[in-house]
XYZ file of C-alpha atoms in Angstrom:
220
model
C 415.532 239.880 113.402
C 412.266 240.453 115.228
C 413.164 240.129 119.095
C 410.565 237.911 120.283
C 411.445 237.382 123.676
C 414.542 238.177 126.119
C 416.049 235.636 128.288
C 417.782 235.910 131.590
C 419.473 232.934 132.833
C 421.131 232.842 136.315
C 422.662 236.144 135.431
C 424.575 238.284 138.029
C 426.435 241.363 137.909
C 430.196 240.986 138.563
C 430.122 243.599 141.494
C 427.984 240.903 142.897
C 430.083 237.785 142.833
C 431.148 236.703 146.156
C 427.388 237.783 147.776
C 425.198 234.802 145.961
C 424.137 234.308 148.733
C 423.224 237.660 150.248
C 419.358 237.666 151.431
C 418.345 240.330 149.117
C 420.079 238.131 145.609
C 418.422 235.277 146.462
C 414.871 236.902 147.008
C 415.344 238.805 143.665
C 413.863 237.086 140.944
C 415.841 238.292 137.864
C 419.097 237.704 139.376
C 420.238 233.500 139.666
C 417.201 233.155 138.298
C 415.466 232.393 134.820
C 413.460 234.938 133.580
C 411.773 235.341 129.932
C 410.130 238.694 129.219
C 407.820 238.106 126.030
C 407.264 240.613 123.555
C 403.960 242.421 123.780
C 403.654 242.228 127.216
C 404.452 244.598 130.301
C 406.745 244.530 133.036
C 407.638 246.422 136.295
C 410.711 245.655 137.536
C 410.557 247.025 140.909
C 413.723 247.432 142.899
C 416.156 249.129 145.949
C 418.573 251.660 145.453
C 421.640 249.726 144.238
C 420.013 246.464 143.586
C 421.170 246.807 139.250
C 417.998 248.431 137.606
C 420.159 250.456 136.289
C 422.600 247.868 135.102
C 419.977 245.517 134.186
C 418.790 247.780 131.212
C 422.667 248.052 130.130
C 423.115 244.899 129.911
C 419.885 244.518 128.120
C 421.043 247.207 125.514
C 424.570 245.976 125.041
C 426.314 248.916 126.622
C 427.534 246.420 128.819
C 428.437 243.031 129.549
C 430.218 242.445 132.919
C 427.895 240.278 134.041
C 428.009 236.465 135.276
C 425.535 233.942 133.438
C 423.724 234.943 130.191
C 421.113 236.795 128.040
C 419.466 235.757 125.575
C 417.108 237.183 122.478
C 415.298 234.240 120.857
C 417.695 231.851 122.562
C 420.742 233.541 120.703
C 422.970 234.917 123.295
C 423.392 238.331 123.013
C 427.343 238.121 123.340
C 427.528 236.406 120.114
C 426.140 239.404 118.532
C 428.444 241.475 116.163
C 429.002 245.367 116.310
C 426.537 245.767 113.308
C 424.360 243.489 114.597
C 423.783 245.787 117.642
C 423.242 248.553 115.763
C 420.736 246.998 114.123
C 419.408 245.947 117.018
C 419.433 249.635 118.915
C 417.998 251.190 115.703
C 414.635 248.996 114.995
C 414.547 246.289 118.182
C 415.501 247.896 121.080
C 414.744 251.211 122.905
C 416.047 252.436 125.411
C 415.262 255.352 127.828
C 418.441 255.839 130.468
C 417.732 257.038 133.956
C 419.604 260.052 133.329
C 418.081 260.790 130.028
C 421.354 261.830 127.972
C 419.740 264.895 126.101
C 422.015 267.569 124.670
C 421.092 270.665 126.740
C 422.503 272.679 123.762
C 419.881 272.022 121.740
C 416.119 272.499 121.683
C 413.760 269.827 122.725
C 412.322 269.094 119.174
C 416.145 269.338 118.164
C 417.252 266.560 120.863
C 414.067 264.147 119.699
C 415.081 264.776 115.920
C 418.337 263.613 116.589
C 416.461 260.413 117.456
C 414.049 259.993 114.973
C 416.317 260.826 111.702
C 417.777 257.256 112.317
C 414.538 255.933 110.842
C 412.557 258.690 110.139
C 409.687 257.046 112.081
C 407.621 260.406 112.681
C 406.923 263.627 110.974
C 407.605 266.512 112.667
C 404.353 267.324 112.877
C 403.545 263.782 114.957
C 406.863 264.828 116.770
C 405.285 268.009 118.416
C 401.577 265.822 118.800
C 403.570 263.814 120.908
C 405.165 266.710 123.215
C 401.696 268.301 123.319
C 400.052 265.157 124.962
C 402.452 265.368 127.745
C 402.392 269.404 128.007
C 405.237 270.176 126.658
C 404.818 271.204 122.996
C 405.130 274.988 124.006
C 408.521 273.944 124.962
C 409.602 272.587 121.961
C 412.382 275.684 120.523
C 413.536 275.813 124.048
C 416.665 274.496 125.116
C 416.790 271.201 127.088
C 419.309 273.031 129.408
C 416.528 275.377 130.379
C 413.916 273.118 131.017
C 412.790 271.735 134.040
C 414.049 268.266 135.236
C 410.510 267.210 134.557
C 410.525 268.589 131.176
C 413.371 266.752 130.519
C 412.153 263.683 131.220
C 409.257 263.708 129.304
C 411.736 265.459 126.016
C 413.757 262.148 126.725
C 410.227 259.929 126.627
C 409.189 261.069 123.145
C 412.726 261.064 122.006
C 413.005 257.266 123.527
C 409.461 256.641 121.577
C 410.708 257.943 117.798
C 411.873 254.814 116.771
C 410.630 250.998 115.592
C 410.989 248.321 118.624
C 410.438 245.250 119.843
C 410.636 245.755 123.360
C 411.124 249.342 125.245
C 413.197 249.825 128.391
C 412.618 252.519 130.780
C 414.440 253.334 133.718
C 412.391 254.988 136.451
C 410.642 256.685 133.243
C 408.589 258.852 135.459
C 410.836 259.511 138.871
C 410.343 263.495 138.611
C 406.832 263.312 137.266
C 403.110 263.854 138.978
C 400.647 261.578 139.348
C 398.718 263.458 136.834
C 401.867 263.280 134.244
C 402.433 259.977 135.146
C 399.049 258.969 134.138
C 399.596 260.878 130.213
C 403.188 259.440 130.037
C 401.942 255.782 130.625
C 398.913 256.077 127.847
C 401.303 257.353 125.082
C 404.259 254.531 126.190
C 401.228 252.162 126.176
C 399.766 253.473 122.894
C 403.256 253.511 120.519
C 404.041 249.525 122.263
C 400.991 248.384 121.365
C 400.683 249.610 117.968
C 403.576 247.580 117.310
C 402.819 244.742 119.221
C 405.844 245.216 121.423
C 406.880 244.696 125.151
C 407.477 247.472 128.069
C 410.068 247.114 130.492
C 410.268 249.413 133.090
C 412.257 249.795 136.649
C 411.394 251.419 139.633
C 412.531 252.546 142.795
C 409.329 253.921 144.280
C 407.413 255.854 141.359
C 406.232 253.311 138.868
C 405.355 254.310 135.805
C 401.087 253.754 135.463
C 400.710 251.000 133.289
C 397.987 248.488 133.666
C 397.943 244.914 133.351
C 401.635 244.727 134.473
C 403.473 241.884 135.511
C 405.310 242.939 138.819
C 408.768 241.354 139.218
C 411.241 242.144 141.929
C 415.273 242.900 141.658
């Protein structure tokens, strides 16, 4: 199933019920709202502390669903979708890169994107380390994540998020500990792997948005 685009109708975290009609839910234009993001396109979803960007991409991924109103890929809702179906779905459609990256600080960087890409075997090694080198990091590839920099780590996590097929990627405040200069190398390759498969960027932000032209801004 090629994920075409992802619908969210009047949708509301449960922690939320009760405050529909707070100021900052009602100016938010995911939340009680109807939003389609269309593969192949870009998004910044820019957002407070707090406001669910976090959330958002979980309940985007599967990981969880205790939320009010639905979501929708290619007007199937997503909570008719069976355990295989998600993997599927996380394996080829979907990927996602979580704000607080999840690498194994036991092993090495290359080890930790490996893990990743011998679902599908989407990369070579050699491709693999190409990909750390463009965002300075390829010297760092037999170290262990646990001794790299919280920088490092997030661009380990960004190649490792990358080493898959998808339809759409999610990234959540991809770039929060990077430079401007980083920031700008991090982008290009995101905006390089999407758009050699003709797929869609989603990405949150608190205050460091990740540099991608022509991007829809939407606000949480």
């Amino acid at each position: 199933m090629t994920i075409n685009q992802i619908t969210i109708s009047q949708a509301l975290p449960r922690v939320f019920d009760g405050m529909q009609g707070d100021e900052a839910i009602r100016a938010s234009q995911v939340w009680l709202a109807d939003i389609t993001f269309v593969k192949g396109q870009r998004y910044l979803v820019a957002a407070e502390s707090g406001a669910g960007k976090s959330s958002l991409c979980s309940f985007l991924y599967g990981q969880r669903h205790d939320y009010l109103g639905q979501i929708l890929f290619n007007s199937q809702p997503v909570n008719t979708f069976s355990r295989k179906q998600w993997c599927n779905i996380r394996q080829r459609h979907l990927a996602l890169l979580p704000q607080e990256m999840r690498l194994f600080p036991e092993l090495t960087a290359l080890e930790n994107v490996q893990l990743k890409n011998r679902l599908t075997n989407r990369y070579s090694e050699h491709e693999i380390l190409q990909m750390l080198d463009r965002l300075e990091i390829g010297w760092k590839a037999n170290e262990k994540a646990g001794h790299l920099s919280i920088g490092q780590q997030q661009r380990v996590a960004i190649v490792r998020t990358l080493c898959q097929p998808f339809d759409f990627i999610l990234l959540d405040e991809p770039v929060s500990h990077l430079d401007a200069r980083n920031n700008q190398a991090v982008a290009q390759l995101v905006s390089e792997v999407a758009e050699s498969q003709g797929a869609g960027i989603i990405s949150t932000s608190v205050g460091n948005p990740l540099d991608l032209p022509n991007c829809s801004l939407i606000h949480l």
